[in-house]
Each structure stands twice: as C-alpha cells, then as structure tokens.
Amino acid sequence: DAKHLVPNKMRDFFCTINLDQEEVFRTQVVEKSLSPYFGEEFYFEIPRTFQWLSFYIYDKSVLQKDLRIGKVSIKKEDLCNYTGKENWFMLQPVDSNSEVQGKVHLELKLNELITDNGSVCQQLVVHIKECHGLPLINGQNCDPYATVSLVGPSRNDQKKTKVKKKTSNPQFNETFYFEVTRSSSYTKKSQFQVEEEDIEKLEVRVDLWNNGNLVQDIFLGEIKVPVKVLRNDSFQAWYLLQPRENGNKSSKTDDLGSLRLNICYTEDCVLPSEYYTSLRNLLLKSSDVQPISASAAYILSEVCRDKYDAVLPLVRLLLHHHKLVPFVAAVAELDLKDTQEANTIFRGNSLATRCVDEMMKIVGKHYLKVTLKPVLDEICESPKPCEIDPIKLREGDNVEINMENLRYYVDKVFREIVRSSISCPTLMCDVFYSLRHLAAKRFPNDPHVQYSAVSSFVFLRFFAVAVVSPHTFHLRPHHPDAQTCRTLTLISKAIQTLGSWGSLTKSKLSSFKETFMCEFFKTFQEEKFTESVKKFLDDVSSTESKEPSGVSEPVHLKEGEMYKRAQGRTRIGKKNFKKRWFCLTSREFTYHKQQDKEPIFTIPIKNILAVEKLDESSFNKKNMFQVLHGEKPLYIQANNCVEASEWIEALCRVTRCNQKRLSFYHPSAFLNGNWLCCKATTESTEGCARCTADVPADTQIEIDGDRETERIYSLFTINRSKLQKLEEACGSIAVYQGPRKEPDDYSNFTIEDSVATFHTLQQIIDIVEKLNESHEKYQKKRSSSAKYGSE
C-alpha cells in the first residue's frame, strides 16, 4: 500500500513492478484515494540479469498519458537487506537521467606510436562492439547510437557511432582513436611519456542515446572507465549501463509519499549436480531414519528460525524424488504424539502441517483452477451484495436479499468442491489417506477423527484459503475490491464450517462468535451437508484408482493477451502482428480475437512438437517465442521477459510427454526464402540448434532438484551456529543422563535419540564444509577470470 501521495487530492492510482525499465507486473487501479491499498502478491522467477528492481506509482489518466508520481528503486545488491520484512520507502522523483538498463561490450587498448619526427605518443583505441537489453521506447524497440568521449580537465574529445534502427541489441562494431599525450608543440621534457597527472584524470565515457529524429534524443545510460587502468593491458568486457551522476537527484524536495513493500528475494549459485549427491541422499533417506526427529530434513526445520524457509525447498525436493508421502506420514505421526484431544488435530503450524500446506499449493494448483475458478470469476465480475452483519449494513440494504445472495454463492462453491473429488491429484489423495489412518490409530475410540484429520487440510487450509485470497493462487489477476473481499470472507467462513460438519459429533452452531452467522446457518439442512462432506472426504482420502483423466474437463493452465504474427504471410511489417487472447488448457492451445470469444485457431497439445525462444533479429522484437506444430511455426510476442518465460515453461511442461517432440529447431524465422539462422533455403530443413527440452519429464511439476538442494545447503550454512548448538546439546544428553542442568540451551529442540541425532548432525556439518570449499573454489575461479568492468 501507499500513503500521502501527491497531488493532494483524491486520484486513481496503480503501481508497476519493473526489472530495470521493463514492466513485468501491474496492480489494479485503486480509485479515488490518497493512500491506496493494493494488497497484491507477485511471485516470479527472474529470467535475465538486472541492476534495479523498481516500483512506480502512476496517476491513472483517461484522456492523457498516465503520470508517474514517483518510484522506489532498489539495487540488486541491496535486495538482501530488505528481504523477508515489511519496509516503508519514500517515493523518489522520476528523472530521465536515472532510467537506464542494458549493457555495452567494449574493447579498450592503449598503444604506443612513433610519429614522423621520431617522438613517441600514446593512442587510445576504443572498439564499441555491441549493446544488449536496451529499453523499449514507447513500447517499441529504440533507434540507438553511442557517443564515445575522452574526457579530462582540459579536454573533451567526442565521436559518434551510426544510428541502428529498431533494435534493443544493436551491433555497432566501430573503432575510434584518441591521442592521449600532448601535441608535438608541447616542449616539456616528459613529452615522450604520458604524464602521471594526465593519466590519473583522463577517462573514457560512452553514452547511449535513442535517436529522436524530430524530437529530443533520449538518454539510455553511460559508462566511465579511467584510462589509468589500461597502462599495461587491453580490456574487453561487458559494462552495465549506469545513470548519470546527477540522475535521480532532483531539485524538488517535496514529499511525494511513501510505499510499503514486503520483498522476498533469493539468489543461489547452483553447482553441477554431482556436488550435491551426498546432501541430496542424506535428505532423501530422512523418512527411513528412526526416530524421524534425528533425520536431516527434520533437523533442517529445527535450526531455521522460520520453518517456512525450510519447508519450501524441502517439500519440492522430496516431491521431485517421490519421497514426500512417507516423510509427511513420519512427521505427522510425531505430531500426533503431542496431540491430546481429537478436536485439535493438525490445527497448529508444525512441520507436518506446513509440509502438507506447501504440497497442496504446488500439486493442487490446477485442481483449484478447474474447481473454483469459474465460480470465483462469477462472484468477482458480477458481485451481488452479501453483507449480513447488521452493524455493517448500509442504508437501503435488505438483509434478507443479501442472505439469499450469500446462500446462492455458498451453495454453488460447496457444490463445486464436493463434486471435485475425481479431479483431486493422486498425491494429495495419498497424503490424506496416510493422515486419516494415523489419526484413527491415535484416537481409536473417536469415529469422527478420521474425517477431521482430512477436513482440517482440504477445507480449512486449501479451499477456504483459496476462496478468500483467489489472487494468491492465480485464480484471479488482482486483489478483489473491498466489497468483493467481504463477500469472499463470508463464503470462506461458511465453507470452513460446512467442511467441519462431517467430523463433528453434533451441531455446534452455538459456538459461532457472530450471531448473524448462527442465524445464517439455521437455513441449512445439516444432515444433507454432513453426508456430502463425508462422501467427499472418503473419496479424496482413498487410494483407489480414479477414472482416466481423459473423461474429465480439461484443466485451465494459463491465459493472457499477447501478439502473434499472422501465419502464411510473407510480407514483414507491423500489420503482420496482431493482438490476440491466448488460452492454454491440458488439451489445447488456442487464440481468440477477444477474451470469451470463440477460438480463431486451435492447436491440440498432442500436436505441439517444440516450444522455443525466437531470436530478436527475426522481426526486431523482444520477448518472442515460437510454437512448432504440424503447420508453419506460430510466432508469438509476450509483453515482457517474465511473461515470455512463464508461457514457454507452461507450454513445455504440458507437452513434455508428446511422442513426436523435436530434438532440433531453428532459433530464427524463415523469411525471404531462407532461414535467418543457418541460411538454409528449404523451409522443411531440419533445425540447426538443439531443443532446450527434448527429454520427456516424468512429472507435470517442473522442479530443479539441484537448485532446491543448494537452497537447503544455504540454510544449513546460515544456521551453522544452531547446528553446533544442537550438536552440543546431543553430546550433553548422551554423557549426562540425569536432570538437565541448563535446559535453556536446547529445550527448544526436539531430541528423542541424542546418539542418532548427533550422528546425523556430524554428517550434515561435514557435507556443508565440503560444499563450502567447492563454492569458494568456484568464486575464486570466477573472480580470477573476470576483468575490470565485467558483470
């Protein structure tokens, strides 16, 4: 959210998230506010290098261009200082001199030349090769050129490259020469050498500009390199473009307002897979360790301050290697040992409950979409008043009509849920089956506990949470408005209550804190709903095989607006690219003229042969990819690099098991009678580059096991002191079997078997030390091979 925004009058605001100058996400518009609450979450992988993560606040305009009020820009290196906590940031003015992105490839050399009169002079050679990742200007590729200057206290020699048209990755390949020493008329005795003071003060400056033709040229960034670093060597390196020295330093001192952000940023250096073998094997055998509290996976959760940090990579790793179900069963059994009453089963935030929560988010993503998305779209797009709290009713509201509206929505959501058991993923069913039987074993005299063990997850922690926060689960593009949020909250409360009815021995309407909710539930036939809940819970906690997925409805995976190149045309131009609405399901990939219109073109998923990036040089457009199928390739341009990466990943995931996937493809287009990449003249010529994903996957969930193991290694490294503290605690318990003299040292740890735990700890510490050495060797190798100015 933001507060105290200028101008000091009620306006319509929205916020964008940018990687450098590339917008990757945009919030909804908050109308008529000075302190807008956005309340939106965006999770994304960053597919390219960047310097700044920026947030821009805009004043929405109907007739004119949206006005940028201010921004918050955080340098990549500083993100770790703000991660995992909320911070208020003062908005900074938006200055064109500070809005930069991209990099430039230079070769710099200092030569000695002998002149005609025999004197020696110094010559600077600047070879500007290319730039990469320059920003779009008004949504289009820029027309860049560069100025190259040799700047000193008494000189400013400047030269200029040619303008390159419509490209963000211009190839200049131009060389410029500058005399470094004084002219021959300079008679001081040191005329044959470069003077120390001159070398110390001279610098090479390269400025990138967008050629404005009839309007003012736009500054794109600059780099400065001191000449003194070139004394005994030549340098060839990539330099990140920087803002001007006065960039972002405005003369205005007005308070533009502030923006509150909660940023979570992680960056891992993933080594080759063989480096992680020992740690991976130690983690994967966790479910076989007796007791489970002595396993590496459990110890990880013990030493991390926030269990969530440990749970996410742990669940993904175990899921990837098909080891999650036995581990969840083992930690759930430990959880049940401390549960004294059946009605509090799995209600806390233990390792077991968090593992199940995370598993449901990963595995149940498509399940939620096919079950809840249609009804949530109806609620959010055509909302009916549903407020039944007398205190919150507005003047003119009819509580009876509102109650009917709420009942209609609750019935519809409940009906979709209890009918959805056929779509519940097998892995979720296997976990629920284990939890159900463990609960029945722990409380054999309670016939309802087997239901509450499952409903506490599937209703309370899965469906009810998705209903109240549909944007978090990608069921809606934005955070709903205040009235819709209230409606979803009431529906969520109702779903939680109905879900618990199947596991209650008697009606508990009297337990409602709100009288109005008690009155609302008196309209429900409890027995009818109870039976529906029990049947649903029986179905989703069964290990019996379900009907083939082919008879079920197709799963909606992704949709959005992009640009596609018309197929079958040979003429190149803007008219060839048209805006279309794309939709991907588990059965087909389609595009439509507009959302909710009939598809213009359909590609069955089984017919897709490959999905790959397309070189920018093909059409001078960024963020392009191609879908290869039986006919001509479908060329598509996404709106930004994150969106392009997400579409490629989604399409690759759903087509990985296609039998006729290609092993080779063409990275560029076939234009004017030849492939731009390999110059082959036949359109049917086999591809000249290997496909990036030609091996069928054994799972629909894309997980990088090495990356998750690296994240776990990082967590062990960060919490090394706690590992040592736990190791000391195990040693104390093993040696001294009497009462613990200093319980505060290790009373927060779960130590059932000190000897087994101590043994696992020694293995973890040994593996972490070896990985530390491998990382240090890599960093030394990287730093020794990097030159001045390189990334």
Short mmCIF file of N, CA and C in Angstrom, two decimals, residues 317-447:
data_model
loop_
_atom_site.label_atom_id
_atom_site.label_comp_id
_atom_site.label_asym_id
_atom_site.label_seq_id
_atom_site.Cartn_x
_atom_site.Cartn_y
_atom_site.Cartn_z
N LEU A 317 11.99 -30.72 -3.08
CA LEU A 317 13.00 -31.76 -3.32
C LEU A 317 12.40 -33.16 -3.11
N LEU A 318 11.69 -33.36 -2.00
CA LEU A 318 11.09 -34.67 -1.73
C LEU A 318 10.03 -35.02 -2.77
N LEU A 319 9.31 -34.00 -3.20
CA LEU A 319 8.28 -34.21 -4.24
C LEU A 319 8.92 -34.65 -5.55
N HIS A 320 10.03 -34.01 -5.88
CA HIS A 320 10.72 -34.31 -7.13
C HIS A 320 11.23 -35.75 -7.16
N HIS A 321 11.61 -36.27 -5.99
CA HIS A 321 12.16 -37.62 -5.92
C HIS A 321 11.17 -38.64 -5.34
N HIS A 322 9.87 -38.28 -5.31
CA HIS A 322 8.80 -39.19 -4.89
C HIS A 322 9.01 -39.71 -3.46
N LYS A 323 9.48 -38.86 -2.58
CA LYS A 323 9.73 -39.25 -1.19
C LYS A 323 8.88 -38.44 -0.20
N LEU A 324 7.93 -37.67 -0.71
CA LEU A 324 7.19 -36.77 0.19
C LEU A 324 6.19 -37.50 1.07
N VAL A 325 5.43 -38.44 0.51
CA VAL A 325 4.37 -39.09 1.28
C VAL A 325 4.91 -39.80 2.53
N PRO A 326 5.94 -40.64 2.43
CA PRO A 326 6.45 -41.28 3.65
C PRO A 326 7.01 -40.29 4.67
N PHE A 327 7.61 -39.19 4.19
CA PHE A 327 8.14 -38.21 5.13
C PHE A 327 7.01 -37.50 5.87
N VAL A 328 5.97 -37.10 5.14
CA VAL A 328 4.82 -36.44 5.78
C VAL A 328 4.18 -37.37 6.79
N ALA A 329 4.05 -38.65 6.45
CA ALA A 329 3.47 -39.62 7.39
C ALA A 329 4.31 -39.73 8.66
N ALA A 330 5.62 -39.71 8.50
CA ALA A 330 6.51 -39.85 9.66
C ALA A 330 6.43 -38.63 10.58
N VAL A 331 6.46 -37.42 10.02
CA VAL A 331 6.40 -36.23 10.87
C VAL A 331 5.00 -36.01 11.43
N ALA A 332 3.97 -36.46 10.70
CA ALA A 332 2.60 -36.36 11.22
C ALA A 332 2.42 -37.29 12.42
N GLU A 333 3.02 -38.45 12.36
CA GLU A 333 2.94 -39.39 13.50
C GLU A 333 3.60 -38.78 14.74
N LEU A 334 4.72 -38.09 14.55
CA LEU A 334 5.37 -37.41 15.66
C LEU A 334 4.48 -36.29 16.20
N ASP A 335 3.82 -35.59 15.27
CA ASP A 335 2.90 -34.50 15.66
C ASP A 335 1.76 -35.04 16.52
N LEU A 336 1.24 -36.21 16.15
CA LEU A 336 0.09 -36.78 16.85
C LEU A 336 0.44 -37.25 18.26
N LYS A 337 1.72 -37.54 18.50
CA LYS A 337 2.13 -37.96 19.85
C LYS A 337 1.85 -36.86 20.87
N ASP A 338 1.96 -35.59 20.43
CA ASP A 338 1.76 -34.46 21.33
C ASP A 338 0.33 -33.94 21.30
N THR A 339 -0.54 -34.56 20.50
CA THR A 339 -1.94 -34.13 20.42
C THR A 339 -2.77 -34.90 21.43
N GLN A 340 -3.35 -34.18 22.38
CA GLN A 340 -4.08 -34.83 23.47
C GLN A 340 -5.57 -34.95 23.19
N GLU A 341 -6.13 -34.04 22.39
CA GLU A 341 -7.57 -34.07 22.12
C GLU A 341 -7.81 -34.16 20.62
N ALA A 342 -8.79 -34.98 20.26
CA ALA A 342 -9.07 -35.21 18.84
C ALA A 342 -9.52 -33.95 18.12
N ASN A 343 -10.21 -33.04 18.81
CA ASN A 343 -10.74 -31.86 18.12
C ASN A 343 -9.66 -30.80 17.86
N THR A 344 -8.43 -31.03 18.29
CA THR A 344 -7.33 -30.08 17.99
C THR A 344 -6.33 -30.68 17.00
N ILE A 345 -6.72 -31.76 16.34
CA ILE A 345 -5.79 -32.47 15.46
C ILE A 345 -5.38 -31.60 14.28
N PHE A 346 -4.08 -31.53 14.05
CA PHE A 346 -3.48 -30.80 12.93
C PHE A 346 -3.95 -29.34 12.83
N ARG A 347 -4.08 -28.68 13.96
CA ARG A 347 -4.52 -27.29 13.96
C ARG A 347 -3.35 -26.31 14.11
N GLY A 348 -2.20 -26.77 14.53
CA GLY A 348 -1.05 -25.88 14.74
C GLY A 348 -0.19 -25.75 13.50
N ASN A 349 0.86 -24.92 13.60
CA ASN A 349 1.80 -24.73 12.50
C ASN A 349 3.05 -25.57 12.74
N SER A 350 2.88 -26.87 12.67
CA SER A 350 4.00 -27.78 12.86
C SER A 350 4.66 -28.07 11.51
N LEU A 351 5.76 -28.84 11.55
CA LEU A 351 6.43 -29.22 10.31
C LEU A 351 5.48 -30.03 9.42
N ALA A 352 4.70 -30.91 10.04
CA ALA A 352 3.77 -31.75 9.26
C ALA A 352 2.73 -30.91 8.54
N THR A 353 2.08 -30.00 9.27
CA THR A 353 1.01 -29.19 8.65
C THR A 353 1.57 -28.27 7.58
N ARG A 354 2.76 -27.72 7.82
CA ARG A 354 3.33 -26.83 6.81
C ARG A 354 3.76 -27.59 5.55
N CYS A 355 4.25 -28.80 5.72
CA CYS A 355 4.60 -29.63 4.56
C CYS A 355 3.37 -29.93 3.72
N VAL A 356 2.27 -30.28 4.39
CA VAL A 356 1.03 -30.58 3.65
C VAL A 356 0.51 -29.32 2.97
N ASP A 357 0.56 -28.18 3.68
CA ASP A 357 0.13 -26.91 3.08
C ASP A 357 0.89 -26.62 1.79
N GLU A 358 2.21 -26.75 1.86
CA GLU A 358 3.04 -26.43 0.70
C GLU A 358 2.81 -27.44 -0.43
N MET A 359 2.64 -28.70 -0.07
CA MET A 359 2.36 -29.72 -1.07
C MET A 359 1.06 -29.40 -1.81
N MET A 360 0.03 -28.99 -1.07
CA MET A 360 -1.27 -28.68 -1.71
C MET A 360 -1.14 -27.49 -2.64
N LYS A 361 -0.34 -26.48 -2.27
CA LYS A 361 -0.16 -25.31 -3.14
C LYS A 361 0.51 -25.69 -4.46
N ILE A 362 1.50 -26.59 -4.37
CA ILE A 362 2.25 -26.99 -5.57
C ILE A 362 1.44 -27.96 -6.43
N VAL A 363 0.97 -29.02 -5.80
CA VAL A 363 0.30 -30.10 -6.54
C VAL A 363 -1.14 -29.74 -6.90
N GLY A 364 -1.79 -28.95 -6.03
CA GLY A 364 -3.21 -28.67 -6.21
C GLY A 364 -3.53 -27.43 -7.00
N LYS A 365 -2.52 -26.82 -7.63
CA LYS A 365 -2.74 -25.57 -8.36
C LYS A 365 -3.80 -25.73 -9.47
N HIS A 366 -3.64 -26.77 -10.27
CA HIS A 366 -4.59 -26.99 -11.36
C HIS A 366 -5.93 -27.48 -10.84
N TYR A 367 -5.90 -28.23 -9.77
CA TYR A 367 -7.13 -28.71 -9.13
C TYR A 367 -8.00 -27.53 -8.69
N LEU A 368 -7.37 -26.52 -8.10
CA LEU A 368 -8.11 -25.32 -7.68
C LEU A 368 -8.71 -24.60 -8.89
N LYS A 369 -7.94 -24.51 -9.95
CA LYS A 369 -8.42 -23.78 -11.13
C LYS A 369 -9.65 -24.43 -11.73
N VAL A 370 -9.60 -25.74 -11.90
CA VAL A 370 -10.73 -26.41 -12.54
C VAL A 370 -11.94 -26.46 -11.61
N THR A 371 -11.73 -26.39 -10.29
CA THR A 371 -12.83 -26.48 -9.34
C THR A 371 -13.44 -25.12 -9.02
N LEU A 372 -12.61 -24.13 -8.73
CA LEU A 372 -13.11 -22.86 -8.18
C LEU A 372 -13.10 -21.69 -9.15
N LYS A 373 -12.24 -21.71 -10.16
CA LYS A 373 -12.09 -20.51 -10.98
C LYS A 373 -13.40 -20.03 -11.62
N PRO A 374 -14.20 -20.90 -12.24
CA PRO A 374 -15.43 -20.40 -12.87
C PRO A 374 -16.37 -19.69 -11.88
N VAL A 375 -16.57 -20.28 -10.70
CA VAL A 375 -17.50 -19.67 -9.75
C VAL A 375 -16.89 -18.40 -9.15
N LEU A 376 -15.59 -18.37 -8.92
CA LEU A 376 -14.95 -17.15 -8.40
C LEU A 376 -14.97 -16.03 -9.43
N ASP A 377 -14.83 -16.38 -10.70
CA ASP A 377 -14.96 -15.37 -11.76
C ASP A 377 -16.36 -14.74 -11.72
N GLU A 378 -17.36 -15.56 -11.54
CA GLU A 378 -18.74 -15.05 -11.47
C GLU A 378 -18.92 -14.12 -10.28
N ILE A 379 -18.39 -14.51 -9.12
CA ILE A 379 -18.53 -13.70 -7.90
C ILE A 379 -17.81 -12.36 -8.05
N CYS A 380 -16.61 -12.38 -8.63
CA CYS A 380 -15.80 -11.16 -8.72
C CYS A 380 -16.24 -10.24 -9.85
N GLU A 381 -16.74 -10.80 -10.94
CA GLU A 381 -17.09 -9.98 -12.10
C GLU A 381 -18.52 -9.48 -12.05
N SER A 382 -19.42 -10.20 -11.39
CA SER A 382 -20.81 -9.76 -11.25
C SER A 382 -21.24 -9.89 -9.79
N PRO A 383 -20.60 -9.10 -8.91
CA PRO A 383 -20.86 -9.29 -7.47
C PRO A 383 -22.26 -8.87 -7.04
N LYS A 384 -22.84 -9.67 -6.17
CA LYS A 384 -24.12 -9.34 -5.57
C LYS A 384 -23.87 -8.97 -4.11
N PRO A 385 -24.66 -8.03 -3.54
CA PRO A 385 -24.47 -7.68 -2.13
C PRO A 385 -24.77 -8.87 -1.22
N CYS A 386 -23.85 -9.15 -0.29
CA CYS A 386 -24.00 -10.34 0.57
C CYS A 386 -23.79 -10.02 2.05
N GLU A 387 -23.72 -8.75 2.42
CA GLU A 387 -23.46 -8.40 3.81
C GLU A 387 -24.66 -8.76 4.69
N ILE A 388 -24.40 -9.56 5.74
CA ILE A 388 -25.50 -9.97 6.65
C ILE A 388 -25.23 -9.54 8.09
N ASP A 389 -24.13 -8.85 8.31
CA ASP A 389 -23.83 -8.33 9.64
C ASP A 389 -24.61 -7.03 9.83
N PRO A 390 -25.54 -6.97 10.77
CA PRO A 390 -26.37 -5.76 10.96
C PRO A 390 -25.54 -4.50 11.18
N ILE A 391 -24.37 -4.65 11.80
CA ILE A 391 -23.54 -3.48 12.09
C ILE A 391 -22.95 -2.90 10.80
N LYS A 392 -22.68 -3.75 9.81
CA LYS A 392 -22.02 -3.30 8.58
C LYS A 392 -22.98 -3.03 7.43
N LEU A 393 -24.29 -3.22 7.67
CA LEU A 393 -25.26 -2.96 6.61
C LEU A 393 -25.33 -1.48 6.29
N ARG A 394 -25.42 -1.16 5.00
CA ARG A 394 -25.57 0.23 4.58
C ARG A 394 -27.04 0.60 4.52
N GLU A 395 -27.29 1.89 4.44
CA GLU A 395 -28.67 2.37 4.35
C GLU A 395 -29.28 1.88 3.04
N GLY A 396 -30.46 1.29 3.14
CA GLY A 396 -31.13 0.77 1.94
C GLY A 396 -30.85 -0.69 1.67
N ASP A 397 -29.90 -1.31 2.39
CA ASP A 397 -29.60 -2.73 2.19
C ASP A 397 -30.73 -3.58 2.75
N ASN A 398 -31.02 -4.67 2.06
CA ASN A 398 -32.05 -5.62 2.51
C ASN A 398 -31.34 -6.89 2.96
N VAL A 399 -31.34 -7.14 4.28
CA VAL A 399 -30.58 -8.26 4.81
C VAL A 399 -31.10 -9.60 4.30
N GLU A 400 -32.40 -9.70 4.05
CA GLU A 400 -32.96 -10.97 3.55
C GLU A 400 -32.47 -11.27 2.13
N ILE A 401 -32.44 -10.24 1.29
CA ILE A 401 -31.93 -10.44 -0.08
C ILE A 401 -30.45 -10.78 -0.04
N ASN A 402 -29.71 -10.06 0.83
CA ASN A 402 -28.27 -10.33 0.97
C ASN A 402 -28.02 -11.76 1.42
N MET A 403 -28.88 -12.25 2.35
CA MET A 403 -28.72 -13.61 2.84
C MET A 403 -29.00 -14.62 1.73
N GLU A 404 -29.98 -14.31 0.88
CA GLU A 404 -30.27 -15.19 -0.26
C GLU A 404 -29.08 -15.21 -1.23
N ASN A 405 -28.49 -14.04 -1.48
CA ASN A 405 -27.33 -13.97 -2.38
C ASN A 405 -26.16 -14.78 -1.82
N LEU A 406 -25.91 -14.61 -0.52
CA LEU A 406 -24.82 -15.35 0.12
C LEU A 406 -25.07 -16.85 0.07
N ARG A 407 -26.31 -17.23 0.32
CA ARG A 407 -26.66 -18.65 0.30
C ARG A 407 -26.45 -19.23 -1.10
N TYR A 408 -26.81 -18.44 -2.12
CA TYR A 408 -26.62 -18.88 -3.51
C TYR A 408 -25.13 -19.13 -3.80
N TYR A 409 -24.27 -18.19 -3.38
CA TYR A 409 -22.84 -18.34 -3.61
C TYR A 409 -22.25 -19.51 -2.83
N VAL A 410 -22.65 -19.62 -1.54
CA VAL A 410 -22.12 -20.71 -0.70
C VAL A 410 -22.52 -22.06 -1.27
N ASP A 411 -23.78 -22.20 -1.68
CA ASP A 411 -24.26 -23.46 -2.27
C ASP A 411 -23.45 -23.80 -3.52
N LYS A 412 -23.20 -22.79 -4.34
CA LYS A 412 -22.51 -23.04 -5.60
C LYS A 412 -21.06 -23.46 -5.36
N VAL A 413 -20.36 -22.74 -4.46
CA VAL A 413 -18.96 -23.09 -4.15
C VAL A 413 -18.90 -24.47 -3.51
N PHE A 414 -19.80 -24.73 -2.55
CA PHE A 414 -19.80 -26.02 -1.86
C PHE A 414 -20.07 -27.16 -2.85
N ARG A 415 -21.02 -26.94 -3.75
CA ARG A 415 -21.37 -27.98 -4.73
C ARG A 415 -20.18 -28.29 -5.63
N GLU A 416 -19.46 -27.25 -6.07
CA GLU A 416 -18.28 -27.47 -6.92
C GLU A 416 -17.20 -28.26 -6.18
N ILE A 417 -17.04 -27.98 -4.89
CA ILE A 417 -16.00 -28.66 -4.11
C ILE A 417 -16.33 -30.15 -3.93
N VAL A 418 -17.55 -30.45 -3.47
CA VAL A 418 -17.88 -31.85 -3.16
C VAL A 418 -18.02 -32.70 -4.42
N ARG A 419 -18.15 -32.05 -5.56
CA ARG A 419 -18.21 -32.80 -6.82
C ARG A 419 -16.82 -32.98 -7.45
N SER A 420 -15.81 -32.42 -6.82
CA SER A 420 -14.50 -32.34 -7.48
C SER A 420 -13.55 -33.47 -7.13
N SER A 421 -13.99 -34.45 -6.35
CA SER A 421 -13.05 -35.48 -5.87
C SER A 421 -12.36 -36.21 -7.02
N ILE A 422 -13.02 -36.33 -8.16
CA ILE A 422 -12.43 -37.03 -9.30
C ILE A 422 -11.20 -36.28 -9.82
N SER A 423 -11.15 -34.94 -9.57
CA SER A 423 -10.04 -34.13 -10.06
C SER A 423 -8.91 -33.99 -9.05
N CYS A 424 -9.13 -34.47 -7.83
CA CYS A 424 -8.11 -34.31 -6.79
C CYS A 424 -6.85 -35.09 -7.18
N PRO A 425 -5.68 -34.44 -7.18
CA PRO A 425 -4.45 -35.13 -7.59
C PRO A 425 -4.15 -36.36 -6.73
N THR A 426 -3.61 -37.37 -7.34
CA THR A 426 -3.32 -38.64 -6.66
C THR A 426 -2.42 -38.44 -5.45
N LEU A 427 -1.43 -37.56 -5.58
CA LEU A 427 -0.50 -37.33 -4.47
C LEU A 427 -1.23 -36.78 -3.25
N MET A 428 -2.16 -35.85 -3.46
CA MET A 428 -2.94 -35.32 -2.35
C MET A 428 -3.77 -36.44 -1.70
N CYS A 429 -4.36 -37.28 -2.53
CA CYS A 429 -5.15 -38.41 -2.00
C CYS A 429 -4.28 -39.34 -1.15
N ASP A 430 -3.05 -39.59 -1.61
CA ASP A 430 -2.16 -40.48 -0.87
C ASP A 430 -1.79 -39.90 0.49
N VAL A 431 -1.53 -38.58 0.52
CA VAL A 431 -1.21 -37.93 1.79
C VAL A 431 -2.42 -37.96 2.72
N PHE A 432 -3.60 -37.64 2.20
CA PHE A 432 -4.82 -37.65 3.03
C PHE A 432 -5.11 -39.05 3.57
N TYR A 433 -4.84 -40.06 2.75
CA TYR A 433 -5.04 -41.45 3.18
C TYR A 433 -4.15 -41.76 4.39
N SER A 434 -2.88 -41.34 4.31
CA SER A 434 -1.95 -41.58 5.43
C SER A 434 -2.40 -40.84 6.69
N LEU A 435 -2.78 -39.58 6.54
CA LEU A 435 -3.20 -38.78 7.69
C LEU A 435 -4.44 -39.36 8.34
N ARG A 436 -5.36 -39.83 7.52
CA ARG A 436 -6.62 -40.38 8.03
C ARG A 436 -6.36 -41.62 8.89
N HIS A 437 -5.51 -42.50 8.40
CA HIS A 437 -5.26 -43.74 9.14
C HIS A 437 -4.40 -43.51 10.39
N LEU A 438 -3.49 -42.55 10.31
CA LEU A 438 -2.70 -42.22 11.51
C LEU A 438 -3.58 -41.64 12.61
N ALA A 439 -4.55 -40.78 12.20
CA ALA A 439 -5.45 -40.17 13.18
C ALA A 439 -6.35 -41.23 13.82
N ALA A 440 -6.86 -42.17 13.00
CA ALA A 440 -7.72 -43.23 13.53
C ALA A 440 -6.93 -44.13 14.49
N LYS A 441 -5.67 -44.35 14.20
CA LYS A 441 -4.82 -45.16 15.06
C LYS A 441 -4.55 -44.46 16.39
N ARG A 442 -4.38 -43.12 16.34
CA ARG A 442 -4.08 -42.35 17.55
C ARG A 442 -5.31 -42.22 18.45
N PHE A 443 -6.49 -42.07 17.85
CA PHE A 443 -7.73 -41.93 18.63
C PHE A 443 -8.73 -43.00 18.16
N PRO A 444 -8.51 -44.24 18.55
CA PRO A 444 -9.33 -45.35 18.04
C PRO A 444 -10.79 -45.30 18.47
N ASN A 445 -11.09 -44.58 19.54
CA ASN A 445 -12.47 -44.54 20.04
C ASN A 445 -13.28 -43.38 19.49
N ASP A 446 -12.69 -42.60 18.63
CA ASP A 446 -13.40 -41.44 18.04
C ASP A 446 -13.64 -41.70 16.56
N PRO A 447 -14.87 -42.00 16.15
CA PRO A 447 -15.14 -42.35 14.75
C PRO A 447 -15.06 -41.15 13.80
#
